[in-house]
Amino acid sequence: MAKSLKKTSLMRMFIYKSQKDALLFAIDVSKTMQKAPPASDDKKADTDSGMTAALKCAYQVMQQRIISNPKDMMGILLFNTEKSKSNDEDEERGSPGYPHCYVYVPLDVPAADDVKKLKSLVEDGEDSEEVLIPSKEPATIKDVLFCANQIMATKAPNFGSRRLFIITDGDNPHLDDKKMNEAAAVRAKDLYDLGVFITLFPVGHKDSSFDLGKFWNDIIFKDPLAELTDPENVLESKSGNDGLSLLKSLIKNIDSKKTPKRAYFSSMPFEIGAGLTISVKGYNLFQKQAPARSCYVWLDDEKAQIAVGETARTEKDSTRDVEKGELKKAYKFGGEYVYFSPEEQTEVKKFGEKTIRIIGFKDRSLLKFWMAIKKSIFIYPSEEGYVGSTRVFSALWQKLVKSKKVGIAWHIARKNANPQLVAIIPSRSQSDEKSGTPYLPAGLWLYPIPFADDVRAGPELQIVRTTNELTDKMNKITGQLQMPRGLYPNPALQWHYKILQALALEEEVPDKPDDATVPKNKAISKRAGGYLQEWADVANEALVKHQEQKAIKRELDAEDDEPRPKKRTKTATASKKTDEDGSSAMTDAALKKLVNSGDVTKMKVTELKDALAARSLDTKGRKADLVERLEQWAEENM
Amino acid sequence: MADKEATVYIVDLGSSMADCHNGRIEPDMNWSMQYVWDRISTTVAANRKTWNIGVVGLKTDGTDNPMAEEDGYSNISVLRELGPMGMAGLRTLQEKIQPSSTDVGDCLSAIVIAMEMIQTFTKKLKYNRRIFLITNGESHIDDDEEAVSEIATRIKELGIELTVLGVDFDDSEFGFKEEDKTEQKATNEGLLKQLTDACDGQFGTIAEAIAELSFPRLKPVKPYKTYEGPLTLGDPQQGAMSIDVERYFKTHKATIPPASNVVLQQNHAKRSGDGNGLEEIQSSGGNFAAVSNERTYTVNDPTKPKGKREVLYEELAKGYEYGRTAVHISDSEHNITKIETTKGFAIVGFIPQENFEPFVNMGDSCMIVPQKFNDEAAIKLSSFIHSLHELESYAIARLVMKDGKEPLLVILAPHIDLEFECLYDVPLPFAEDVRSYRFPPLDKVVTLTGKVLNEHRQLPSHDLLETMSEYVDAMDISTYEVDDNGERTQEYASVDDLYCPTLHRINQAVRHRAVYPDQPVPPIPPILVKYAKPDEKLEEAAKTRLDDLIETAEVKKVPPKATGKRQRDKVMPRSGLDIDALLKQPEHKRAKIDPNNAIPEFRQIFNMSDDEDVVKDAAKQMGQIIRDLISDSMGDLNYERAIEDLGVLREGMVDFEFAALFNTFLLDLKKKILSGELGGDRRELWWMLKGKGLGLIDNVAVESSNVTPEEAAEFYKK
């Protein structure tokens, strides 16, 4: 008992941190960073200097974060600038500031003006603040780091995640000055102790590679949140790396680090068998991004302002104000409420502690395509609860990949969360050619399996089977139109923010969205147009044959004494309006029979409407209403 | 959807029903009413106006029925006419269900009365008509076989489904036989069996019905059409493929009944007087009022106290947030940010089935079938389905469900059965929906210098791989479920057998509470937790494999002490430079904590020093820094900073087990904050501290603390 109490009080210690992220770019604008790449006739050749590429990256990240992390902060600090400008707070305090460090975009949730300013700097080279003039003597890294330290401490206090991205080509900024290097190392440790994590994005030049050993290895610490087995590898961006331009290579490197890794759950016990538990962390690698909900804006002042809403609760009938303490939870039942005390509520929902508990393994083929209900959670081992978790997890992962099996487990994600049955599915390594998802890491996935309650019955259906010839024709089309692996941007989301950006920046509103999901009809028709025509022809032949057969069958059926009413009504409303008898409105006698047998409810809505219309009755309403109206009529008139 | 219902329950209230039989400690009536109450409360819960319930009491002391005048209809009372039923009706009925002091009453007569009730109520309209008879069969039935067959014919004519459930009736299928049965009961059982056989009704023992109660009932849902229109490939105006299809939900999360916010109605609360009355009101129910939410809006206005001003909802315009900028969208342009789309379902291309991983799906699945009565669509769609099947491909399609709706990408898979075929689809993620977190590989370890290791303590040994493989194979449940012949050939824990535990648990508890308001919450039905653990027999069979695996894996639990306590692992940069040593050198040494670099310097002192006095001094400095931050704060400007510093200080004090020092400081800080000593009204900060859980260190967190958890909780109260 005491132990579990201990756990909760330890957990509480971390609550004071808010779940927000602050990202500060520190971009080197020294002469070498500004050096344009050599001129080339090659269209694909690089045109960006290291600095332009870095600014373009920052601009892109800023735009993306407004969409993906609308509550998170970002800022840009330039260094090796001729001018100096520090944090507002520092200036107020009369602090001397930091020579050759320039706070270009103060750390905050970006505003339209920030985007605009950065955009004109990046796209039009408009440098009204003259920040891009490189200093004659370099800034010291200890100043850059302490400047970042102050920005983080004052602007983003208490943030759960604070990161400093340094983009520079200077692998030896103090030219081996030991004292300066040591001072910088001490400031780097300060940032580490403040909880700010430094990521370095070195920019390499054509003839020389960036040598981390000269200086930066003293500055970079391991991410305390990273996995034990993950060495903090620093990726150099360089023109020509993997055939990418400098900009692309930098974007690729930054992309892989731009989202702070947040666990969806941690210290989760993963019970592989009774007596064999390891610990894992869970990650939400899929998060549906939707346009932010609209908000209310106050317009009376010069600047539009967002109105913040608060909820006041009142008793429904008396409109009396309700205090929070008065609120009780109850379930609706038969038009009234059924109440449980808070303790009873907990008891009702109590299904045990949080866990992933394997109850067995199945062939992967038993997991049917349609058994989908919601997104999956990625899990990865962690040594924090059990030493040896990683190797056991790896062994299970390898076995599941090799034998094409999945685990089946009982899963409770949090205390008092609803239990779920999950399939545990391995994802292959990203380097594995068989991987269908090279954009996802290797690990295990908790895949929710629907409950019987979640499965819906489909409509009744009469199938008409294809012929072999027809399928062969379709096969030609299918074979022609194979597409590459990959993901598409969300057109609705992109358009929403594109318009919003244009409005916010007072730019011209574009008139046509880029929608990569629209099929390339021209290409389709070029590659498969002929086959499509052939297929349509064969389909028509097959259809004629099928209908002939059906007609014969119908005649045979008609000869039977007792025609099956179900069949007859169906043919009577075959979707095309070329019914033999011209009208599907049935006779009174037929109707009477249907009403008496109760089969009137088996009629289709269209049939009901026809029958009602033929008797000059109202045809509006839901099916139940139509049935009742018809029954009523039958009762009164027959 | 004409599912109107008319159900009459005939319940035996004879005096003998108050007795206990066959080893039960519950009177027969309460026992068998379990079933009736469960059914009735399920109907009440559905709250449907077209579901009607009537109740007839059999062997009542008085006689109250439309045929009371006639012979043989005595001691039968209509307790409730057919009609929709709510909680009030349920309570009224409960009061009436009491054992009588007679054992006279003819159950066949009661059935006739129930039939009359149904006929009068439903006329010739479409209804599901049902009669349930619950009796112990101990009373004389006045009819002969001829009458039985007459009644049966009439029941069939009226389309009534008759169910007879007897207390301790023999039922060979269920496997029950009462040995010391009275002759009267045996005769009656025969007669009732004859009746149900003759009218295609059901006949059973109540124990079976009660046993079935523990099986959750699935609520049937009407097929819901999510799209209706053409499925195209290429440009349909240039003779490309276009098939008329309908798309329905295949899976959709069943809603778990939510608890709503309610409040005790005040007039009732007043009348009840003292606080003890509360329980009575709650148990009798029906005195809660719903709570409605009203929104008020404020904007920043530095000229107003607290810097905020309330604004009227009517004065507000619509807009969106772009970063921290508010973008106003005028009414005439309200759709400007919405992408213009036209309804459609267009194939984008095809991928090999092996390239699809199930865990990329983003939600419910749907089924796609040809338009009804459209043979052309049916045959064309069939060729498409078979082609996907033959070429082992899936199709990717862009779906716009209605004009103006945002486009979705879905992946289509073929499904071919003996009597059925369709396409299934699941939604795919867009590029924006995927977070690119990096994780190290699981099958190798890459060192800092880029060296690839294949043997490492983080990697499984050959033996571990082997034992894991054997264990996984031993725990295979692909064909573990027993079939009708008692052999293990069926899939275990197949979707059909999985019931949503929370959904059925809440329904069970709510129904139970509605019927038995004074009883505690019932235990969880075992079927809901059947898959919470591996099957015992399976576990037993795989025991040795698991033991081998445990032995090879050598997993060790991290002792709980080590998780939060002082971890003095030396933190080093990549180069391994000893920063602590640097900090000890005179030029980097820090005499006093710099308020501008407080957290790093405080942490460094903590990590490097073993001298208690130094640590205590650092804590004192930190306390002063926190107080200064608060005093200097313009409004709430420095609050978050102060909270962060306080959090770090508290963490450190827990590690060093200096609870008393911290607690004294915090008590003083609380006093200063609330008395306004720190530069004015700082109560908001106090609320924030409370919300963040930055309270006293109790003796659970640090044993030497003299504050109990109760006292720590007390601290938060003013």
CSV table of C-alpha atoms in Angstrom, one decimal, chain B residues 487-678:
chain,number,residue,atom,x,y,z
B,487,GLU,CA,-12.4,-30.1,-30.3
B,488,ARG,CA,-10.2,-27.1,-30.4
B,489,THR,CA,-10.6,-25.9,-34.0
B,490,GLN,CA,-12.1,-22.5,-33.7
B,491,GLU,CA,-10.5,-19.1,-33.3
B,492,TYR,CA,-10.3,-18.0,-29.7
B,493,ALA,CA,-11.4,-14.5,-28.7
B,494,SER,CA,-12.9,-13.9,-32.1
B,495,VAL,CA,-14.6,-10.5,-32.6
B,496,ASP,CA,-18.1,-12.2,-32.2
B,497,ASP,CA,-17.1,-13.2,-28.7
B,498,LEU,CA,-15.7,-9.8,-27.6
B,499,TYR,CA,-18.1,-7.7,-25.6
B,500,CYS,CA,-17.2,-4.1,-24.8
B,501,PRO,CA,-16.6,-4.4,-21.0
B,502,THR,CA,-17.3,-0.8,-20.1
B,503,LEU,CA,-20.5,-0.5,-22.1
B,504,HIS,CA,-22.1,-3.6,-20.7
B,505,ARG,CA,-20.8,-3.0,-17.2
B,506,ILE,CA,-22.4,0.5,-17.1
B,507,ASN,CA,-25.7,-0.8,-18.5
B,508,GLN,CA,-25.7,-3.6,-16.0
B,509,ALA,CA,-25.0,-1.3,-13.1
B,510,VAL,CA,-27.5,1.3,-14.1
B,511,ARG,CA,-30.3,-1.2,-14.7
B,512,HIS,CA,-29.5,-2.8,-11.4
B,513,ARG,CA,-29.5,0.5,-9.6
B,514,ALA,CA,-32.8,1.5,-11.2
B,515,VAL,CA,-34.5,-1.7,-10.0
B,516,TYR,CA,-32.8,-2.1,-6.7
B,517,PRO,CA,-31.9,1.4,-5.5
B,518,ASP,CA,-30.8,0.3,-2.1
B,519,GLN,CA,-28.4,-2.4,-3.1
B,520,PRO,CA,-24.7,-2.0,-3.7
B,521,VAL,CA,-23.2,-2.1,-7.2
B,522,PRO,CA,-23.3,-5.7,-8.4
B,523,PRO,CA,-20.1,-7.6,-9.3
B,524,ILE,CA,-18.7,-7.6,-12.8
B,525,PRO,CA,-20.2,-10.4,-14.9
B,526,PRO,CA,-17.4,-12.9,-15.6
B,527,ILE,CA,-18.0,-12.9,-19.3
B,528,LEU,CA,-16.9,-9.2,-19.5
B,529,VAL,CA,-13.4,-10.0,-18.1
B,530,LYS,CA,-13.0,-13.4,-19.8
B,531,TYR,CA,-10.2,-12.1,-22.0
B,532,ALA,CA,-8.5,-10.0,-19.3
B,533,LYS,CA,-6.2,-13.0,-18.7
B,534,PRO,CA,-4.9,-15.9,-20.7
B,535,ASP,CA,-7.1,-19.1,-20.5
B,536,GLU,CA,-5.9,-21.1,-17.5
B,537,LYS,CA,-5.6,-24.4,-19.3
B,538,LEU,CA,-3.5,-22.7,-22.1
B,539,GLU,CA,-1.3,-21.0,-19.5
B,540,GLU,CA,-0.8,-24.4,-17.8
B,541,ALA,CA,0.2,-26.1,-21.0
B,542,ALA,CA,2.7,-23.3,-21.8
B,543,LYS,CA,4.1,-23.2,-18.3
B,544,THR,CA,7.4,-24.8,-18.9
B,545,ARG,CA,8.0,-22.7,-22.0
B,546,LEU,CA,7.3,-19.6,-20.0
B,547,ASP,CA,9.6,-20.8,-17.2
B,548,ASP,CA,12.4,-21.3,-19.7
B,549,LEU,CA,11.8,-17.9,-21.2
B,550,ILE,CA,11.8,-16.2,-17.8
B,551,GLU,CA,15.1,-17.8,-16.9
B,552,THR,CA,16.7,-16.8,-20.2
B,553,ALA,CA,15.4,-13.3,-20.2
B,554,GLU,CA,16.8,-12.4,-16.8
B,555,VAL,CA,14.5,-9.4,-16.4
B,556,LYS,CA,14.9,-7.5,-13.2
B,557,LYS,CA,12.5,-5.1,-11.7
B,558,VAL,CA,14.0,-1.7,-10.9
B,559,PRO,CA,13.5,-1.2,-7.1
B,560,PRO,CA,11.0,1.6,-6.6
B,561,LYS,CA,13.4,3.5,-4.5
B,562,ALA,CA,15.8,4.2,-7.3
B,563,THR,CA,13.2,5.7,-9.7
B,564,GLY,CA,12.8,9.0,-8.0
B,565,LYS,CA,15.7,9.2,-5.5
B,566,ARG,CA,18.9,11.0,-6.1
B,567,GLN,CA,20.4,9.7,-9.3
B,568,ARG,CA,23.9,11.0,-9.2
B,569,ASP,CA,24.8,9.7,-12.7
B,570,LYS,CA,27.3,12.1,-14.0
B,571,VAL,CA,25.9,13.9,-17.0
B,572,MET,CA,28.5,14.4,-19.7
B,573,PRO,CA,28.5,15.8,-23.2
B,574,ARG,CA,29.4,13.7,-26.2
B,575,SER,CA,33.1,14.4,-25.7
B,576,GLY,CA,32.9,13.1,-22.1
B,577,LEU,CA,34.3,16.4,-20.8
B,578,ASP,CA,34.0,16.6,-17.0
B,579,ILE,CA,31.9,19.8,-16.6
B,580,ASP,CA,31.6,19.3,-12.8
B,581,ALA,CA,35.4,19.5,-12.6
B,582,LEU,CA,35.3,22.6,-14.7
B,583,LEU,CA,32.7,24.1,-12.4
B,584,LYS,CA,35.0,23.5,-9.5
B,585,GLN,CA,37.8,25.6,-11.0
B,586,PRO,CA,38.1,29.1,-9.7
B,587,GLU,CA,37.2,30.9,-12.9
B,588,HIS,CA,33.9,29.0,-13.2
B,589,LYS,CA,33.1,28.7,-9.6
B,590,ARG,CA,29.8,30.3,-8.6
B,591,ALA,CA,29.6,31.9,-5.1
B,592,LYS,CA,26.0,32.9,-5.1
B,593,ILE,CA,23.1,31.6,-7.2
B,594,ASP,CA,22.5,34.1,-10.0
B,595,PRO,CA,18.7,34.8,-10.0
B,596,ASN,CA,18.9,34.8,-13.8
B,597,ASN,CA,20.4,31.4,-13.9
B,598,ALA,CA,18.7,30.0,-10.8
B,599,ILE,CA,17.6,26.6,-11.9
B,600,PRO,CA,20.9,25.4,-13.5
B,601,GLU,CA,23.0,26.7,-10.6
B,602,PHE,CA,20.8,25.3,-7.9
B,603,ARG,CA,20.7,21.9,-9.6
B,604,GLN,CA,24.5,22.0,-10.0
B,605,ILE,CA,25.0,22.6,-6.3
B,606,PHE,CA,22.7,19.8,-5.5
B,607,ASN,CA,24.4,17.3,-7.8
B,608,MET,CA,27.9,18.2,-6.8
B,609,SER,CA,27.8,18.9,-3.1
B,610,ASP,CA,27.6,16.5,-0.3
B,611,ASP,CA,27.8,19.3,2.3
B,612,GLU,CA,24.4,19.7,3.9
B,613,ASP,CA,25.1,23.3,4.9
B,614,VAL,CA,25.9,24.2,1.3
B,615,VAL,CA,22.7,22.6,0.1
B,616,LYS,CA,20.6,24.3,2.8
B,617,ASP,CA,22.1,27.6,2.0
B,618,ALA,CA,21.3,27.1,-1.7
B,619,ALA,CA,17.8,26.2,-0.8
B,620,LYS,CA,17.5,29.4,1.2
B,621,GLN,CA,18.8,31.5,-1.7
B,622,MET,CA,16.3,29.8,-4.0
B,623,GLY,CA,13.5,30.7,-1.5
B,624,GLN,CA,14.5,34.3,-1.7
B,625,ILE,CA,14.7,34.2,-5.5
B,626,ILE,CA,11.1,32.8,-5.5
B,627,ARG,CA,9.8,35.5,-3.2
B,628,ASP,CA,11.5,38.2,-5.2
B,629,LEU,CA,10.0,36.9,-8.4
B,630,ILE,CA,6.6,37.1,-6.9
B,631,SER,CA,7.1,40.5,-5.4
B,632,ASP,CA,8.4,42.0,-8.6
B,633,SER,CA,5.7,40.3,-10.8
B,634,MET,CA,3.6,42.7,-12.9
B,635,GLY,CA,0.2,40.9,-12.6
B,636,ASP,CA,0.8,37.2,-13.3
B,637,LEU,CA,3.9,37.8,-15.4
B,638,ASN,CA,6.4,35.9,-13.2
B,639,TYR,CA,4.0,33.3,-11.8
B,640,GLU,CA,5.0,30.5,-14.1
B,641,ARG,CA,8.7,31.2,-13.4
B,642,ALA,CA,8.1,31.1,-9.7
B,643,ILE,CA,6.3,27.9,-10.0
B,644,GLU,CA,9.0,26.3,-12.0
B,645,ASP,CA,11.6,27.4,-9.5
B,646,LEU,CA,9.4,26.1,-6.7
B,647,GLY,CA,9.0,22.8,-8.4
B,648,VAL,CA,12.8,22.4,-8.9
B,649,LEU,CA,13.4,23.4,-5.2
B,650,ARG,CA,10.8,20.9,-4.0
B,651,GLU,CA,12.3,18.1,-6.2
B,652,GLY,CA,15.7,18.8,-4.8
B,653,MET,CA,14.5,18.8,-1.2
B,654,VAL,CA,12.7,15.5,-1.7
B,655,ASP,CA,15.9,14.0,-3.0
B,656,PHE,CA,17.9,15.3,-0.1
B,657,GLU,CA,15.1,14.4,2.3
B,658,PHE,CA,15.0,18.0,3.7
B,659,ALA,CA,11.3,17.9,4.1
B,660,ALA,CA,11.2,20.1,7.2
B,661,LEU,CA,13.2,22.9,5.6
B,662,PHE,CA,11.0,23.0,2.6
B,663,ASN,CA,7.7,22.7,4.5
B,664,THR,CA,8.7,25.6,6.8
B,665,PHE,CA,9.5,27.7,3.7
B,666,LEU,CA,6.3,26.7,2.0
B,667,LEU,CA,4.1,27.5,5.0
B,668,ASP,CA,5.7,30.9,5.2
B,669,LEU,CA,5.3,31.4,1.5
B,670,LYS,CA,1.6,30.5,1.6
B,671,LYS,CA,1.1,33.0,4.5
B,672,LYS,CA,2.9,35.7,2.6
B,673,ILE,CA,1.0,35.1,-0.6
B,674,LEU,CA,-2.4,35.1,1.0
B,675,SER,CA,-1.7,38.1,3.3
B,676,GLY,CA,-0.7,40.2,0.3
B,677,GLU,CA,2.9,40.7,1.7
B,678,LEU,CA,4.4,39.9,-1.7
